[in-house]
PDB file of C-alpha atoms in Angstrom:
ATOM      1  CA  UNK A   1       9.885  19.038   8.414  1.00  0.00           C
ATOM      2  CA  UNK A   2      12.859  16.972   7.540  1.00  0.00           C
ATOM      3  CA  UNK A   3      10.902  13.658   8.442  1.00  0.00           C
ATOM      4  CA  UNK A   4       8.695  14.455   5.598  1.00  0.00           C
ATOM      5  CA  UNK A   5      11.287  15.038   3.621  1.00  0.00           C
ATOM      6  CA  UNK A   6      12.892  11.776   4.078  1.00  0.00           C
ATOM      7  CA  UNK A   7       9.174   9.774   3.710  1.00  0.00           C
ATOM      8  CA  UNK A   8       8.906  11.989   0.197  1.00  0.00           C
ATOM      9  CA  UNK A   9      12.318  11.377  -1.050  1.00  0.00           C
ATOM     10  CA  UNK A  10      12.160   7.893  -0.448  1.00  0.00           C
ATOM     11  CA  UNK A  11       8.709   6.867  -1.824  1.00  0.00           C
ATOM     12  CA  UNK A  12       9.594   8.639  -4.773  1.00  0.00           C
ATOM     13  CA  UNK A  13      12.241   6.647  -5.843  1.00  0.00           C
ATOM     14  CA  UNK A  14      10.479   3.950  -5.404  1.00  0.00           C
ATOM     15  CA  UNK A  15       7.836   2.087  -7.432  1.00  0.00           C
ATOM     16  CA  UNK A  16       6.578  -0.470  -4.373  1.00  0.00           C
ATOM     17  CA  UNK A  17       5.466  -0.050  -1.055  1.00  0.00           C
ATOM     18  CA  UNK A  18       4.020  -1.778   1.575  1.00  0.00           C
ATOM     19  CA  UNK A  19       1.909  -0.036   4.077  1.00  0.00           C
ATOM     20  CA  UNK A  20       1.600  -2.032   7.304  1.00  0.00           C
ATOM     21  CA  UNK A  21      -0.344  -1.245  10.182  1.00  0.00           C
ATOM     22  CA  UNK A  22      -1.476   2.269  11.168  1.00  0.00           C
ATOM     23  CA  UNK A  23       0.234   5.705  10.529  1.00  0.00           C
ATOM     24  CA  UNK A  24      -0.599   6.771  14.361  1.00  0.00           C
ATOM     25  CA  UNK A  25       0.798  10.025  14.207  1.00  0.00           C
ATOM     26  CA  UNK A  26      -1.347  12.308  11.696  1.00  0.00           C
ATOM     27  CA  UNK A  27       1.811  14.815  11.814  1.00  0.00           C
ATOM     28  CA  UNK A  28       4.103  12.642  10.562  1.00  0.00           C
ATOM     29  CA  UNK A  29       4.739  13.509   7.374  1.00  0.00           C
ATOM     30  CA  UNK A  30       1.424  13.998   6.779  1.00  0.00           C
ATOM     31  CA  UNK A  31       0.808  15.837   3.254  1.00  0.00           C
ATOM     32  CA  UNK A  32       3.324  13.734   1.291  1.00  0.00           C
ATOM     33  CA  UNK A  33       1.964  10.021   2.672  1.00  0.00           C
ATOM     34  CA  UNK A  34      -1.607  11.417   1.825  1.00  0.00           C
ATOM     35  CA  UNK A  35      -0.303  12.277  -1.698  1.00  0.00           C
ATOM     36  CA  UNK A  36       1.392   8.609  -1.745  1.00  0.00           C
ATOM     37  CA  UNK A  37      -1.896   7.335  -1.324  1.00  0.00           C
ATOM     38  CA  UNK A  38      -4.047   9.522  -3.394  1.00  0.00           C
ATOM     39  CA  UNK A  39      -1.456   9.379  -6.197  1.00  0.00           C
ATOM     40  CA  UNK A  40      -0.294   5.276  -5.677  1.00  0.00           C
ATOM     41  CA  UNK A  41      -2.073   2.318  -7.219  1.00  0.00           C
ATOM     42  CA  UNK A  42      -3.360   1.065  -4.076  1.00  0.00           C
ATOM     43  CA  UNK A  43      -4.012  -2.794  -3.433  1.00  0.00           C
ATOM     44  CA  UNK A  44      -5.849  -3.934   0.009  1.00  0.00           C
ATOM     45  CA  UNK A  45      -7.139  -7.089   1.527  1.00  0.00           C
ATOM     46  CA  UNK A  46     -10.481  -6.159   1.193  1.00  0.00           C
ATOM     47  CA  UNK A  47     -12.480  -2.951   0.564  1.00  0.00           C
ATOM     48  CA  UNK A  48     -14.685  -3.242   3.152  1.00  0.00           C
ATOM     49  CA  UNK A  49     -12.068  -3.873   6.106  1.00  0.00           C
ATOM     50  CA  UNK A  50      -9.653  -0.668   4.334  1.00  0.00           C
ATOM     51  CA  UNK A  51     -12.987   1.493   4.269  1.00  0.00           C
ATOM     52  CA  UNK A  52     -13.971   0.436   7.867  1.00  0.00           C
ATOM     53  CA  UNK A  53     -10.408  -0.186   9.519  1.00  0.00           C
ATOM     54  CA  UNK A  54      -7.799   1.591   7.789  1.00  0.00           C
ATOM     55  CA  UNK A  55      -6.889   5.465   8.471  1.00  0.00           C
ATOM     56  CA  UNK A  56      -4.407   6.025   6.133  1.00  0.00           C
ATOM     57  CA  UNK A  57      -7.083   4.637   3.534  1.00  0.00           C
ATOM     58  CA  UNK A  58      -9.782   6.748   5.300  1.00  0.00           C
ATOM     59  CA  UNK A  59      -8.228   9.748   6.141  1.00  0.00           C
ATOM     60  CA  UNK A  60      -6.296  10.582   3.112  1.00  0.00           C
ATOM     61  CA  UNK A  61      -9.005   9.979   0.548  1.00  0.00           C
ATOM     62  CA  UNK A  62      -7.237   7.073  -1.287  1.00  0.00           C
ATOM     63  CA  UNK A  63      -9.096   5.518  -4.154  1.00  0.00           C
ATOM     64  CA  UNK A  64      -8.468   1.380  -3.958  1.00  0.00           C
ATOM     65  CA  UNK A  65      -8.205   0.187  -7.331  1.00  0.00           C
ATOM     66  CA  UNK A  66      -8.563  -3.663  -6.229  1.00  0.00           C
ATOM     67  CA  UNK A  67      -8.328  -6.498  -3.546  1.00  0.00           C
ATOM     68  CA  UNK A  68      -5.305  -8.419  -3.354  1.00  0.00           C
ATOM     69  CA  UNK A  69      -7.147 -11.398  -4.463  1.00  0.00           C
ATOM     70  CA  UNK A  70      -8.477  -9.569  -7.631  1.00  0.00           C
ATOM     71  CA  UNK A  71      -5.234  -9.111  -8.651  1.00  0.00           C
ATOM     72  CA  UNK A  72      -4.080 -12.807  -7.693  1.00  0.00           C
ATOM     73  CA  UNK A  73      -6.522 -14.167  -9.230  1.00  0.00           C
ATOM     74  CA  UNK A  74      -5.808 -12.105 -12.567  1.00  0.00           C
ATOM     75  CA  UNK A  75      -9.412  -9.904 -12.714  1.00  0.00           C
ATOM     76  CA  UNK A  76      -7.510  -6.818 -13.040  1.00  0.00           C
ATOM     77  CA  UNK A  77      -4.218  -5.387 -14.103  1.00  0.00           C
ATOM     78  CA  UNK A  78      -1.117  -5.478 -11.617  1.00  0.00           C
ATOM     79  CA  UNK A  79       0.023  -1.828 -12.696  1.00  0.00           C
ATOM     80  CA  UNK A  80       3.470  -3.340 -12.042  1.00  0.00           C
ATOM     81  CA  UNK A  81       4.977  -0.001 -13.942  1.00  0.00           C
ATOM     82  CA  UNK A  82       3.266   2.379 -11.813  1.00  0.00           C
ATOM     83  CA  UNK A  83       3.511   2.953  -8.270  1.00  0.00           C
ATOM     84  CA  UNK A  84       1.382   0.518  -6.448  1.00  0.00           C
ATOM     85  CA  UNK A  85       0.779   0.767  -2.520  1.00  0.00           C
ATOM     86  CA  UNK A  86      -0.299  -2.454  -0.735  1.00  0.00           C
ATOM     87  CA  UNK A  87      -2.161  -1.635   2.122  1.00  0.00           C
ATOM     88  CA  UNK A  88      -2.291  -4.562   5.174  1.00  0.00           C
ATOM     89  CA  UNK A  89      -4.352  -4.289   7.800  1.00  0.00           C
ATOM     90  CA  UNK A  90      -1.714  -5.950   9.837  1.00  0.00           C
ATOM     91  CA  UNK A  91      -3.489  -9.722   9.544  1.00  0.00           C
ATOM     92  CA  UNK A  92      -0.698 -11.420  10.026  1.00  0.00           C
ATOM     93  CA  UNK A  93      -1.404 -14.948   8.712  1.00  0.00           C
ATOM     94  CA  UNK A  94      -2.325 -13.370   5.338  1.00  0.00           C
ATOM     95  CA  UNK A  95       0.731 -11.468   5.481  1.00  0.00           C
ATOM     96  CA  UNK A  96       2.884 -14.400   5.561  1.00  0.00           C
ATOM     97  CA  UNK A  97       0.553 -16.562   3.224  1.00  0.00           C
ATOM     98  CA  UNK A  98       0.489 -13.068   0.521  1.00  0.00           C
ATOM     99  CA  UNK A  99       4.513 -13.123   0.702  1.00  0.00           C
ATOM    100  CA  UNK A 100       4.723 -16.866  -0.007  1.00  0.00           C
ATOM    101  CA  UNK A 101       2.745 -16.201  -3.300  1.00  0.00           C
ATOM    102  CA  UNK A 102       4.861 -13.555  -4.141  1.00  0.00           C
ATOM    103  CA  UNK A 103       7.916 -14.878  -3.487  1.00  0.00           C
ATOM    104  CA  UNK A 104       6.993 -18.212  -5.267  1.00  0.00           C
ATOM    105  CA  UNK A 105       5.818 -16.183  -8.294  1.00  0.00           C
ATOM    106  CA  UNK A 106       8.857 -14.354  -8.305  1.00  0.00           C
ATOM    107  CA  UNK A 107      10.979 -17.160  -8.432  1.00  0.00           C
ATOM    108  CA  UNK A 108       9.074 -19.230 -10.964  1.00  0.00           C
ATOM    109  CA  UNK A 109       9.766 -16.385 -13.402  1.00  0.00           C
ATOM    110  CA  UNK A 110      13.452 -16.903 -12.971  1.00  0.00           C
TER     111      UNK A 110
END
């Protein structure tokens, strides 16, 4: 399917990615997002929420390796060299609050 082709091409060239809302069609490009999220480093808002709430969490048998505010807060690495999926459950006041932080971080480094 050349839709899955594009969605594999492109995450692989890629280190980052930011996984908002739901995947709603299971078809669509299917066996290479599951592999994304097997195979990513992937960040959520919270475990519980991803394991209740989130399909592409759910359904594709992705491990979490932390909370976002774990890896704010410095309790575990950022695996900023692998490839790290953030997964939002489409909260969109902690989006924009979570993209402050970064943005502020990034530029502080600068």
């Amino acid at each position: 399917m050349a839709t899955a082709r594009r969605f594999q091409d492109f995450f692989h060239r890629r280190k980052k990615a930011n996984a908002v809302g739901e995947k709603v069609d299971r078809d669509f490009a299917a066996a290479s997002h599951d592999e994304a999220m097997q195979n990513g480093i992937v960040f959520v808002y919270s475990r519980k929420g991803a394991l209740k709430e989130s399909r592409d969490v759910i359904l594709s048998g992705a491990k979490i390796y932390a909370e976002l505010g774990e890896a704010l807060a410095g309790k575990v690495s950022s695996r900023a060299s692998e490839t790290t999926i953030f997964k939002s459950l489409g909260m969109a006041v902690e989006d924009i609050a979570t993209a402050l932080l970064a943005y502020r971080a990034a530029t502080a480094t600068q």
